[in-house]
Amino acid sequence: MSRLAVPKTYKLYIGGAFPRSESGRTYEVVSPSGEFLANAAKASRKDARDAVVAARAAVAGWGGATAYNRGQVLYRIAELLEGRRAQFIAEIEEAEGATRAEATAQVDESIDRWVWYAGWADKFAQVAGNANPVAGPYFNISVPEPTGVVAIIAPQDSSLLGFVSAVAPALVAGNAVVVVASERFPLSAISLAEVLATSDVPKGVVNVLTGSPAEIAPWLASHADVNALDLVGAGDLDWISLEIDAADTLKRVLRPEQGPDAAAPALGRISAFTETKTVWHTKSLR
């Protein structure tokens, strides 16, 4: 007797849980050859708002954790991703039509980027901060602090590597994120959310929406409780309008990037989502 397969419906990841879209909508995810792979939730405006609420609630705890602790948590993600390496390779092969070698390279680079950013967690403040020279008996010190809630449109042509490349640097700085995954290749993003849910990442620090970036992005860009907007994967959208919407609430914006080097590892991607606090302190006159 032949066995019937059980098609999986991939859900959203909001506040540490995996809810369906409040709209009840799903869409079919297919391979490049048109083969059905799974159903994915199609997030709505309400789902985006719920994700922002969850991220806002998580900012204080995550941003207030020690840099060393954040580095440990990010490294733990890399460890768990390494343990599920075969699953992610198979998913990328199916979803993107990649060869085994191409899928393996993407997964390995994704793991390496978690490790790279984990290593910067307790070091980037020393590079991005300053001890400023002043005239007078004072110490003047500038220190980078988290921006808050960062909304991200992940690269749309990469199922895993682009997602990791956009999310990891925002987390290093102590921000919480709401990320819109690749519409064509959403499965690895939700599989990664399953890794996050079983690692030490506090609930609400990462929130993953699947569906149409064109539908969701305008609400995130105009949301008053979102502090910054990363449009790295928004090249096919009307990103100038999104930037204008973001300006109404004084959001910091990173513009779209194209090509295989989009969101490449860089210290600038960490410092892009920090605010600088400058402190004055008197020196002893003795």
PDB file of C-alpha atoms in Angstrom:
ATOM      1  CA  MET A   1       0.000   0.000   0.000  1.00  0.00           C
ATOM      2  CA  SER A   2       1.543   3.323  -1.043  1.00  0.00           C
ATOM      3  CA  ARG A   3       1.925   6.046   1.556  1.00  0.00           C
ATOM      4  CA  LEU A   4       0.438   9.520   1.105  1.00  0.00           C
ATOM      5  CA  ALA A   5       2.862  12.354   1.792  1.00  0.00           C
ATOM      6  CA  VAL A   6       1.866  14.985   4.357  1.00  0.00           C
ATOM      7  CA  PRO A   7       2.511  18.406   2.792  1.00  0.00           C
ATOM      8  CA  LYS A   8       3.815  20.861   5.351  1.00  0.00           C
ATOM      9  CA  THR A   9       2.325  24.286   5.861  1.00  0.00           C
ATOM     10  CA  TYR A  10       5.071  26.637   7.009  1.00  0.00           C
ATOM     11  CA  LYS A  11       3.783  29.216   9.472  1.00  0.00           C
ATOM     12  CA  LEU A  12       4.994  32.637  10.589  1.00  0.00           C
ATOM     13  CA  TYR A  13       7.364  33.142  13.507  1.00  0.00           C
ATOM     14  CA  ILE A  14       6.180  35.873  15.862  1.00  0.00           C
ATOM     15  CA  GLY A  15       7.054  36.323  19.526  1.00  0.00           C
ATOM     16  CA  GLY A  16       8.670  32.903  19.790  1.00  0.00           C
ATOM     17  CA  ALA A  17       5.570  31.098  18.474  1.00  0.00           C
ATOM     18  CA  PHE A  18       4.521  29.779  15.058  1.00  0.00           C
ATOM     19  CA  PRO A  19       1.070  31.239  14.321  1.00  0.00           C
ATOM     20  CA  ARG A  20      -0.856  31.036  11.080  1.00  0.00           C
ATOM     21  CA  SER A  21      -1.539  34.325   9.386  1.00  0.00           C
ATOM     22  CA  GLU A  22      -4.507  36.016  11.043  1.00  0.00           C
ATOM     23  CA  SER A  23      -5.969  36.329   7.531  1.00  0.00           C
ATOM     24  CA  GLY A  24      -5.858  32.563   7.059  1.00  0.00           C
ATOM     25  CA  ARG A  25      -4.093  33.033   3.718  1.00  0.00           C
ATOM     26  CA  THR A  26      -1.411  30.716   2.362  1.00  0.00           C
ATOM     27  CA  TYR A  27       0.409  30.405  -0.939  1.00  0.00           C
ATOM     28  CA  GLU A  28       2.084  27.535  -2.713  1.00  0.00           C
ATOM     29  CA  VAL A  29       5.863  27.351  -2.784  1.00  0.00           C
ATOM     30  CA  VAL A  30       7.124  25.559  -5.882  1.00  0.00           C
ATOM     31  CA  SER A  31      10.494  24.528  -7.241  1.00  0.00           C
ATOM     32  CA  PRO A  32      11.980  26.201 -10.346  1.00  0.00           C
ATOM     33  CA  SER A  33      10.516  23.298 -12.371  1.00  0.00           C
ATOM     34  CA  GLY A  34       7.030  23.926 -10.951  1.00  0.00           C
ATOM     35  CA  GLU A  35       6.964  21.031  -8.464  1.00  0.00           C
ATOM     36  CA  PHE A  36       4.912  21.700  -5.318  1.00  0.00           C
ATOM     37  CA  LEU A  37       7.110  21.914  -2.212  1.00  0.00           C
ATOM     38  CA  ALA A  38       4.932  23.256   0.593  1.00  0.00           C
ATOM     39  CA  ASN A  39       2.389  25.844   1.621  1.00  0.00           C
ATOM     40  CA  ALA A  40       3.589  29.025   3.314  1.00  0.00           C
ATOM     41  CA  ALA A  41       1.620  31.554   5.347  1.00  0.00           C
ATOM     42  CA  LYS A  42       0.896  34.842   3.584  1.00  0.00           C
ATOM     43  CA  ALA A  43       1.369  37.524   6.220  1.00  0.00           C
ATOM     44  CA  SER A  44      -1.002  40.460   6.508  1.00  0.00           C
ATOM     45  CA  ARG A  45      -0.815  43.999   7.861  1.00  0.00           C
ATOM     46  CA  LYS A  46      -2.095  42.692  11.208  1.00  0.00           C
ATOM     47  CA  ASP A  47       0.653  40.059  11.333  1.00  0.00           C
ATOM     48  CA  ALA A  48       3.228  42.795  10.708  1.00  0.00           C
ATOM     49  CA  ARG A  49       1.817  44.853  13.571  1.00  0.00           C
ATOM     50  CA  ASP A  50       1.878  41.823  15.883  1.00  0.00           C
ATOM     51  CA  ALA A  51       5.504  41.192  14.932  1.00  0.00           C
ATOM     52  CA  VAL A  52       6.449  44.796  15.750  1.00  0.00           C
ATOM     53  CA  VAL A  53       4.731  44.516  19.142  1.00  0.00           C
ATOM     54  CA  ALA A  54       6.676  41.323  19.892  1.00  0.00           C
ATOM     55  CA  ALA A  55       9.955  42.905  18.787  1.00  0.00           C
ATOM     56  CA  ARG A  56       9.373  46.013  20.886  1.00  0.00           C
ATOM     57  CA  ALA A  57       8.739  43.884  23.969  1.00  0.00           C
ATOM     58  CA  ALA A  58      12.030  42.053  23.404  1.00  0.00           C
ATOM     59  CA  VAL A  59      14.286  45.069  22.832  1.00  0.00           C
ATOM     60  CA  ALA A  60      14.982  45.903  26.473  1.00  0.00           C
ATOM     61  CA  GLY A  61      16.064  42.403  27.436  1.00  0.00           C
ATOM     62  CA  TRP A  62      18.145  41.701  24.344  1.00  0.00           C
ATOM     63  CA  GLY A  63      19.689  45.161  24.138  1.00  0.00           C
ATOM     64  CA  GLY A  64      20.391  45.069  27.863  1.00  0.00           C
ATOM     65  CA  ALA A  65      22.180  41.714  27.737  1.00  0.00           C
ATOM     66  CA  THR A  66      25.945  41.781  27.874  1.00  0.00           C
ATOM     67  CA  ALA A  67      27.760  41.835  24.553  1.00  0.00           C
ATOM     68  CA  TYR A  68      29.515  38.625  25.540  1.00  0.00           C
ATOM     69  CA  ASN A  69      26.165  36.913  26.122  1.00  0.00           C
ATOM     70  CA  ARG A  70      24.815  38.043  22.746  1.00  0.00           C
ATOM     71  CA  GLY A  71      27.926  36.598  21.123  1.00  0.00           C
ATOM     72  CA  GLN A  72      27.349  33.276  22.868  1.00  0.00           C
ATOM     73  CA  VAL A  73      23.737  33.174  21.670  1.00  0.00           C
ATOM     74  CA  LEU A  74      24.686  33.894  18.053  1.00  0.00           C
ATOM     75  CA  TYR A  75      27.377  31.233  18.184  1.00  0.00           C
ATOM     76  CA  ARG A  76      24.780  28.785  19.520  1.00  0.00           C
ATOM     77  CA  ILE A  77      22.688  29.448  16.398  1.00  0.00           C
ATOM     78  CA  ALA A  78      25.683  28.462  14.280  1.00  0.00           C
ATOM     79  CA  GLU A  79      26.095  25.263  16.305  1.00  0.00           C
ATOM     80  CA  LEU A  80      22.465  24.248  15.809  1.00  0.00           C
ATOM     81  CA  LEU A  81      22.528  25.150  12.130  1.00  0.00           C
ATOM     82  CA  GLU A  82      25.609  22.962  11.730  1.00  0.00           C
ATOM     83  CA  GLY A  83      23.683  20.078  13.299  1.00  0.00           C
ATOM     84  CA  ARG A  84      20.850  20.470  10.762  1.00  0.00           C
ATOM     85  CA  ARG A  85      23.167  21.141   7.838  1.00  0.00           C
ATOM     86  CA  ALA A  86      21.871  18.251   5.711  1.00  0.00           C
ATOM     87  CA  GLN A  87      18.261  19.448   6.017  1.00  0.00           C
ATOM     88  CA  PHE A  88      19.099  22.966   4.849  1.00  0.00           C
ATOM     89  CA  ILE A  89      21.199  21.695   1.952  1.00  0.00           C
ATOM     90  CA  ALA A  90      18.291  19.551   0.755  1.00  0.00           C
ATOM     91  CA  GLU A  91      15.811  22.435   1.111  1.00  0.00           C
ATOM     92  CA  ILE A  92      17.980  24.778  -0.930  1.00  0.00           C
ATOM     93  CA  GLU A  93      18.523  22.156  -3.615  1.00  0.00           C
ATOM     94  CA  GLU A  94      14.761  21.712  -3.990  1.00  0.00           C
ATOM     95  CA  ALA A  95      13.675  25.337  -3.638  1.00  0.00           C
ATOM     96  CA  GLU A  96      16.346  27.071  -5.696  1.00  0.00           C
ATOM     97  CA  GLY A  97      17.184  24.282  -8.118  1.00  0.00           C
ATOM     98  CA  ALA A  98      20.770  24.522  -6.895  1.00  0.00           C
ATOM     99  CA  THR A  99      23.346  21.790  -7.267  1.00  0.00           C
ATOM    100  CA  ARG A 100      24.484  19.938  -4.175  1.00  0.00           C
ATOM    101  CA  ALA A 101      27.771  21.868  -4.245  1.00  0.00           C
ATOM    102  CA  GLU A 102      25.995  25.239  -4.547  1.00  0.00           C
ATOM    103  CA  ALA A 103      23.557  24.425  -1.752  1.00  0.00           C
ATOM    104  CA  THR A 104      26.363  23.185   0.484  1.00  0.00           C
ATOM    105  CA  ALA A 105      28.374  26.347  -0.127  1.00  0.00           C
ATOM    106  CA  GLN A 106      25.372  28.518   0.784  1.00  0.00           C
ATOM    107  CA  VAL A 107      24.706  26.662   4.028  1.00  0.00           C
ATOM    108  CA  ASP A 108      28.363  26.639   5.039  1.00  0.00           C
ATOM    109  CA  GLU A 109      28.696  30.365   4.358  1.00  0.00           C
ATOM    110  CA  SER A 110      25.538  31.012   6.391  1.00  0.00           C
ATOM    111  CA  ILE A 111      27.023  29.155   9.356  1.00  0.00           C
ATOM    112  CA  ASP A 112      30.302  31.031   8.965  1.00  0.00           C
ATOM    113  CA  ARG A 113      28.520  34.391   8.966  1.00  0.00           C
ATOM    114  CA  TRP A 114      26.809  33.623  12.266  1.00  0.00           C
ATOM    115  CA  VAL A 115      30.233  32.816  13.693  1.00  0.00           C
ATOM    116  CA  TRP A 116      31.794  35.965  12.179  1.00  0.00           C
ATOM    117  CA  TYR A 117      29.157  38.245  13.668  1.00  0.00           C
ATOM    118  CA  ALA A 118      29.209  36.394  17.007  1.00  0.00           C
ATOM    119  CA  GLY A 119      32.901  37.219  17.210  1.00  0.00           C
ATOM    120  CA  TRP A 120      32.185  40.932  16.789  1.00  0.00           C
ATOM    121  CA  ALA A 121      29.562  41.063  19.553  1.00  0.00           C
ATOM    122  CA  ASP A 122      31.946  42.103  22.344  1.00  0.00           C
ATOM    123  CA  LYS A 123      34.405  43.930  20.088  1.00  0.00           C
ATOM    124  CA  PHE A 124      32.542  46.256  17.719  1.00  0.00           C
ATOM    125  CA  ALA A 125      31.892  48.870  20.432  1.00  0.00           C
ATOM    126  CA  GLN A 126      35.646  49.263  20.872  1.00  0.00           C
ATOM    127  CA  VAL A 127      35.978  50.050  17.161  1.00  0.00           C
ATOM    128  CA  ALA A 128      32.791  52.083  16.697  1.00  0.00           C
ATOM    129  CA  GLY A 129      33.120  53.953  20.003  1.00  0.00           C
ATOM    130  CA  ASN A 130      35.564  56.712  20.891  1.00  0.00           C
ATOM    131  CA  ALA A 131      37.388  58.446  23.693  1.00  0.00           C
ATOM    132  CA  ASN A 132      37.114  62.006  22.422  1.00  0.00           C
ATOM    133  CA  PRO A 133      39.738  64.695  23.074  1.00  0.00           C
ATOM    134  CA  VAL A 134      38.245  67.755  24.804  1.00  0.00           C
ATOM    135  CA  ALA A 135      39.531  70.972  26.282  1.00  0.00           C
ATOM    136  CA  GLY A 136      39.054  70.744  30.019  1.00  0.00           C
ATOM    137  CA  PRO A 137      39.269  68.308  32.922  1.00  0.00           C
ATOM    138  CA  TYR A 138      36.739  65.836  31.504  1.00  0.00           C
ATOM    139  CA  PHE A 139      36.470  62.389  30.000  1.00  0.00           C
ATOM    140  CA  ASN A 140      34.301  62.422  26.880  1.00  0.00           C
ATOM    141  CA  ILE A 141      33.307  58.941  25.702  1.00  0.00           C
ATOM    142  CA  SER A 142      31.052  57.914  22.793  1.00  0.00           C
ATOM    143  CA  VAL A 143      29.405  54.485  22.982  1.00  0.00           C
ATOM    144  CA  PRO A 144      27.176  52.740  20.365  1.00  0.00           C
ATOM    145  CA  GLU A 145      23.797  51.515  21.599  1.00  0.00           C
ATOM    146  CA  PRO A 146      20.970  49.596  19.858  1.00  0.00           C
ATOM    147  CA  THR A 147      18.581  51.526  17.634  1.00  0.00           C
ATOM    148  CA  GLY A 148      15.602  49.393  18.739  1.00  0.00           C
ATOM    149  CA  VAL A 149      13.260  47.608  16.323  1.00  0.00           C
ATOM    150  CA  VAL A 150      14.666  47.034  12.841  1.00  0.00           C
ATOM    151  CA  ALA A 151      12.402  45.994   9.946  1.00  0.00           C
ATOM    152  CA  ILE A 152      14.226  44.084   7.203  1.00  0.00           C
ATOM    153  CA  ILE A 153      13.282  43.125   3.661  1.00  0.00           C
ATOM    154  CA  ALA A 154      15.567  40.123   3.154  1.00  0.00           C
ATOM    155  CA  PRO A 155      17.285  39.487  -0.191  1.00  0.00           C
ATOM    156  CA  GLN A 156      14.743  37.840  -2.465  1.00  0.00           C
ATOM    157  CA  ASP A 157      17.083  35.682  -4.563  1.00  0.00           C
ATOM    158  CA  SER A 158      18.543  33.689  -1.677  1.00  0.00           C
ATOM    159  CA  SER A 159      16.666  31.359   0.647  1.00  0.00           C
ATOM    160  CA  LEU A 160      19.141  31.243   3.539  1.00  0.00           C
ATOM    161  CA  LEU A 161      22.372  33.176   3.050  1.00  0.00           C
ATOM    162  CA  GLY A 162      20.694  36.482   2.227  1.00  0.00           C
ATOM    163  CA  PHE A 163      18.380  36.110   5.217  1.00  0.00           C
ATOM    164  CA  VAL A 164      21.251  35.422   7.625  1.00  0.00           C
ATOM    165  CA  SER A 165      23.381  38.208   6.139  1.00  0.00           C
ATOM    166  CA  ALA A 166      20.658  40.782   6.802  1.00  0.00           C
ATOM    167  CA  VAL A 167      19.495  39.570  10.222  1.00  0.00           C
ATOM    168  CA  ALA A 168      22.750  38.747  12.033  1.00  0.00           C
ATOM    169  CA  PRO A 169      24.331  42.245  12.086  1.00  0.00           C
ATOM    170  CA  ALA A 170      21.168  43.852  13.453  1.00  0.00           C
ATOM    171  CA  LEU A 171      21.107  41.294  16.273  1.00  0.00           C
ATOM    172  CA  VAL A 172      24.768  41.795  17.182  1.00  0.00           C
ATOM    173  CA  ALA A 173      24.101  45.418  18.073  1.00  0.00           C
ATOM    174  CA  GLY A 174      21.234  44.438  20.398  1.00  0.00           C
ATOM    175  CA  ASN A 175      18.277  45.212  18.137  1.00  0.00           C
ATOM    176  CA  ALA A 176      15.127  43.134  17.695  1.00  0.00           C
ATOM    177  CA  VAL A 177      14.038  42.473  14.121  1.00  0.00           C
ATOM    178  CA  VAL A 178      10.962  41.942  11.986  1.00  0.00           C
ATOM    179  CA  VAL A 179      12.145  40.357   8.754  1.00  0.00           C
ATOM    180  CA  VAL A 180      10.198  39.684   5.559  1.00  0.00           C
ATOM    181  CA  ALA A 181      11.700  36.547   4.035  1.00  0.00           C
ATOM    182  CA  SER A 182      12.164  35.817   0.335  1.00  0.00           C
ATOM    183  CA  GLU A 183       8.736  35.392  -1.231  1.00  0.00           C
ATOM    184  CA  ARG A 184       9.941  32.748  -3.722  1.00  0.00           C
ATOM    185  CA  PHE A 185      12.229  30.913  -1.303  1.00  0.00           C
ATOM    186  CA  PRO A 186      10.690  31.221   2.192  1.00  0.00           C
ATOM    187  CA  LEU A 187      11.157  27.676   3.478  1.00  0.00           C
ATOM    188  CA  SER A 188      14.720  27.936   4.772  1.00  0.00           C
ATOM    189  CA  ALA A 189      13.830  31.122   6.640  1.00  0.00           C
ATOM    190  CA  ILE A 190      11.097  29.342   8.596  1.00  0.00           C
ATOM    191  CA  SER A 191      13.325  26.300   9.119  1.00  0.00           C
ATOM    192  CA  LEU A 192      15.900  28.712  10.541  1.00  0.00           C
ATOM    193  CA  ALA A 193      13.167  30.130  12.791  1.00  0.00           C
ATOM    194  CA  GLU A 194      12.758  26.600  14.161  1.00  0.00           C
ATOM    195  CA  VAL A 195      16.480  26.675  14.961  1.00  0.00           C
ATOM    196  CA  LEU A 196      16.073  30.052  16.684  1.00  0.00           C
ATOM    197  CA  ALA A 197      13.142  28.754  18.709  1.00  0.00           C
ATOM    198  CA  THR A 198      15.256  25.915  20.095  1.00  0.00           C
ATOM    199  CA  SER A 199      18.354  28.023  20.716  1.00  0.00           C
ATOM    200  CA  ASP A 200      18.866  30.682  23.376  1.00  0.00           C
ATOM    201  CA  VAL A 201      17.425  33.569  21.344  1.00  0.00           C
ATOM    202  CA  PRO A 202      14.739  35.213  23.533  1.00  0.00           C
ATOM    203  CA  LYS A 203      11.240  35.227  22.101  1.00  0.00           C
ATOM    204  CA  GLY A 204      10.421  38.298  20.044  1.00  0.00           C
ATOM    205  CA  VAL A 205      14.038  39.116  19.193  1.00  0.00           C
ATOM    206  CA  VAL A 206      13.572  37.664  15.696  1.00  0.00           C
ATOM    207  CA  ASN A 207      10.172  37.676  13.988  1.00  0.00           C
ATOM    208  CA  VAL A 208       9.795  36.164  10.525  1.00  0.00           C
ATOM    209  CA  LEU A 209       7.038  37.023   8.055  1.00  0.00           C
ATOM    210  CA  THR A 210       6.470  35.235   4.769  1.00  0.00           C
ATOM    211  CA  GLY A 211       4.382  36.403   1.852  1.00  0.00           C
ATOM    212  CA  SER A 212       4.477  39.494  -0.324  1.00  0.00           C
ATOM    213  CA  PRO A 213       7.111  42.146   0.511  1.00  0.00           C
ATOM    214  CA  ALA A 214       5.179  44.586  -1.693  1.00  0.00           C
ATOM    215  CA  GLU A 215       2.168  44.168   0.593  1.00  0.00           C
ATOM    216  CA  ILE A 216       3.951  44.168   3.961  1.00  0.00           C
ATOM    217  CA  ALA A 217       6.815  46.628   3.475  1.00  0.00           C
ATOM    218  CA  PRO A 218       4.735  49.851   3.333  1.00  0.00           C
ATOM    219  CA  TRP A 219       3.196  49.115   6.730  1.00  0.00           C
ATOM    220  CA  LEU A 220       6.588  48.454   8.294  1.00  0.00           C
ATOM    221  CA  ALA A 221       8.090  51.559   6.674  1.00  0.00           C
ATOM    222  CA  SER A 222       5.355  53.790   8.102  1.00  0.00           C
ATOM    223  CA  HIS A 223       5.004  52.072  11.492  1.00  0.00           C
ATOM    224  CA  ALA A 224       5.851  54.576  14.220  1.00  0.00           C
ATOM    225  CA  ASP A 225       7.280  51.902  16.527  1.00  0.00           C
ATOM    226  CA  VAL A 226       9.869  50.705  13.988  1.00  0.00           C
ATOM    227  CA  ASN A 227      13.158  52.534  14.449  1.00  0.00           C
ATOM    228  CA  ALA A 228      15.085  51.506  11.342  1.00  0.00           C
ATOM    229  CA  LEU A 229      14.484  49.949   7.949  1.00  0.00           C
ATOM    230  CA  ASP A 230      16.855  47.714   5.988  1.00  0.00           C
ATOM    231  CA  LEU A 231      15.750  47.576   2.352  1.00  0.00           C
ATOM    232  CA  VAL A 232      18.576  45.297   1.238  1.00  0.00           C
ATOM    233  CA  GLY A 233      16.153  42.991  -0.618  1.00  0.00           C
ATOM    234  CA  ALA A 234      13.690  45.648  -1.807  1.00  0.00           C
ATOM    235  CA  GLY A 235      15.309  46.363  -5.169  1.00  0.00           C
ATOM    236  CA  ASP A 236      12.230  45.239  -7.125  1.00  0.00           C
ATOM    237  CA  LEU A 237       9.873  47.341  -5.004  1.00  0.00           C
ATOM    238  CA  ASP A 238       9.172  51.068  -5.107  1.00  0.00           C
ATOM    239  CA  TRP A 239      11.833  51.517  -2.457  1.00  0.00           C
ATOM    240  CA  ILE A 240      11.997  55.286  -2.842  1.00  0.00           C
ATOM    241  CA  SER A 241       8.386  55.501  -1.632  1.00  0.00           C
ATOM    242  CA  LEU A 242       9.305  53.236   1.269  1.00  0.00           C
ATOM    243  CA  GLU A 243      12.202  55.532   2.139  1.00  0.00           C
ATOM    244  CA  ILE A 244       9.878  58.545   2.047  1.00  0.00           C
ATOM    245  CA  ASP A 245       7.392  56.741   4.316  1.00  0.00           C
ATOM    246  CA  ALA A 246      10.221  55.904   6.706  1.00  0.00           C
ATOM    247  CA  ALA A 247      11.323  59.552   6.804  1.00  0.00           C
ATOM    248  CA  ASP A 248       7.936  60.574   8.229  1.00  0.00           C
ATOM    249  CA  THR A 249       8.863  58.763  11.446  1.00  0.00           C
ATOM    250  CA  LEU A 250      12.594  59.586  11.297  1.00  0.00           C
ATOM    251  CA  LYS A 251      13.706  56.032  10.612  1.00  0.00           C
ATOM    252  CA  ARG A 252      17.252  55.184   9.684  1.00  0.00           C
ATOM    253  CA  VAL A 253      17.230  53.484   6.252  1.00  0.00           C
ATOM    254  CA  LEU A 254      19.667  51.233   4.410  1.00  0.00           C
ATOM    255  CA  ARG A 255      18.994  51.202   0.677  1.00  0.00           C
ATOM    256  CA  PRO A 256      18.713  48.089  -1.534  1.00  0.00           C
ATOM    257  CA  GLU A 257      21.771  46.117  -2.563  1.00  0.00           C
ATOM    258  CA  GLN A 258      22.011  43.930  -5.639  1.00  0.00           C
ATOM    259  CA  GLY A 259      24.110  40.958  -6.676  1.00  0.00           C
ATOM    260  CA  PRO A 260      25.838  38.097  -4.893  1.00  0.00           C
ATOM    261  CA  ASP A 261      27.637  40.443  -2.475  1.00  0.00           C
ATOM    262  CA  ALA A 262      24.428  41.994  -1.131  1.00  0.00           C
ATOM    263  CA  ALA A 263      24.641  42.336   2.659  1.00  0.00           C
ATOM    264  CA  ALA A 264      28.218  41.040   2.668  1.00  0.00           C
ATOM    265  CA  PRO A 265      29.750  40.834   6.169  1.00  0.00           C
ATOM    266  CA  ALA A 266      30.894  44.261   7.287  1.00  0.00           C
ATOM    267  CA  LEU A 267      31.316  46.214  10.485  1.00  0.00           C
ATOM    268  CA  GLY A 268      29.279  48.960   8.842  1.00  0.00           C
ATOM    269  CA  ARG A 269      26.203  46.738   8.806  1.00  0.00           C
ATOM    270  CA  ILE A 270      26.444  46.482  12.595  1.00  0.00           C
ATOM    271  CA  SER A 271      27.039  50.170  13.254  1.00  0.00           C
ATOM    272  CA  ALA A 272      24.288  51.140  10.784  1.00  0.00           C
ATOM    273  CA  PHE A 273      21.708  50.172  13.390  1.00  0.00           C
ATOM    274  CA  THR A 274      23.234  51.789  16.443  1.00  0.00           C
ATOM    275  CA  GLU A 275      22.810  55.182  18.072  1.00  0.00           C
ATOM    276  CA  THR A 276      25.787  56.909  19.650  1.00  0.00           C
ATOM    277  CA  LYS A 277      25.574  58.031  23.260  1.00  0.00           C
ATOM    278  CA  THR A 278      28.218  60.533  24.368  1.00  0.00           C
ATOM    279  CA  VAL A 279      28.989  60.823  28.076  1.00  0.00           C
ATOM    280  CA  TRP A 280      30.957  63.517  29.912  1.00  0.00           C
ATOM    281  CA  HIS A 281      32.621  62.761  33.224  1.00  0.00           C
ATOM    282  CA  THR A 282      34.844  64.953  35.317  1.00  0.00           C
ATOM    283  CA  LYS A 283      38.451  63.980  35.917  1.00  0.00           C
ATOM    284  CA  SER A 284      39.922  63.980  39.361  1.00  0.00           C
ATOM    285  CA  LEU A 285      41.968  67.135  39.945  1.00  0.00           C
ATOM    286  CA  ARG A 286      44.322  65.314  42.312  1.00  0.00           C
TER     287      ARG A 286
END
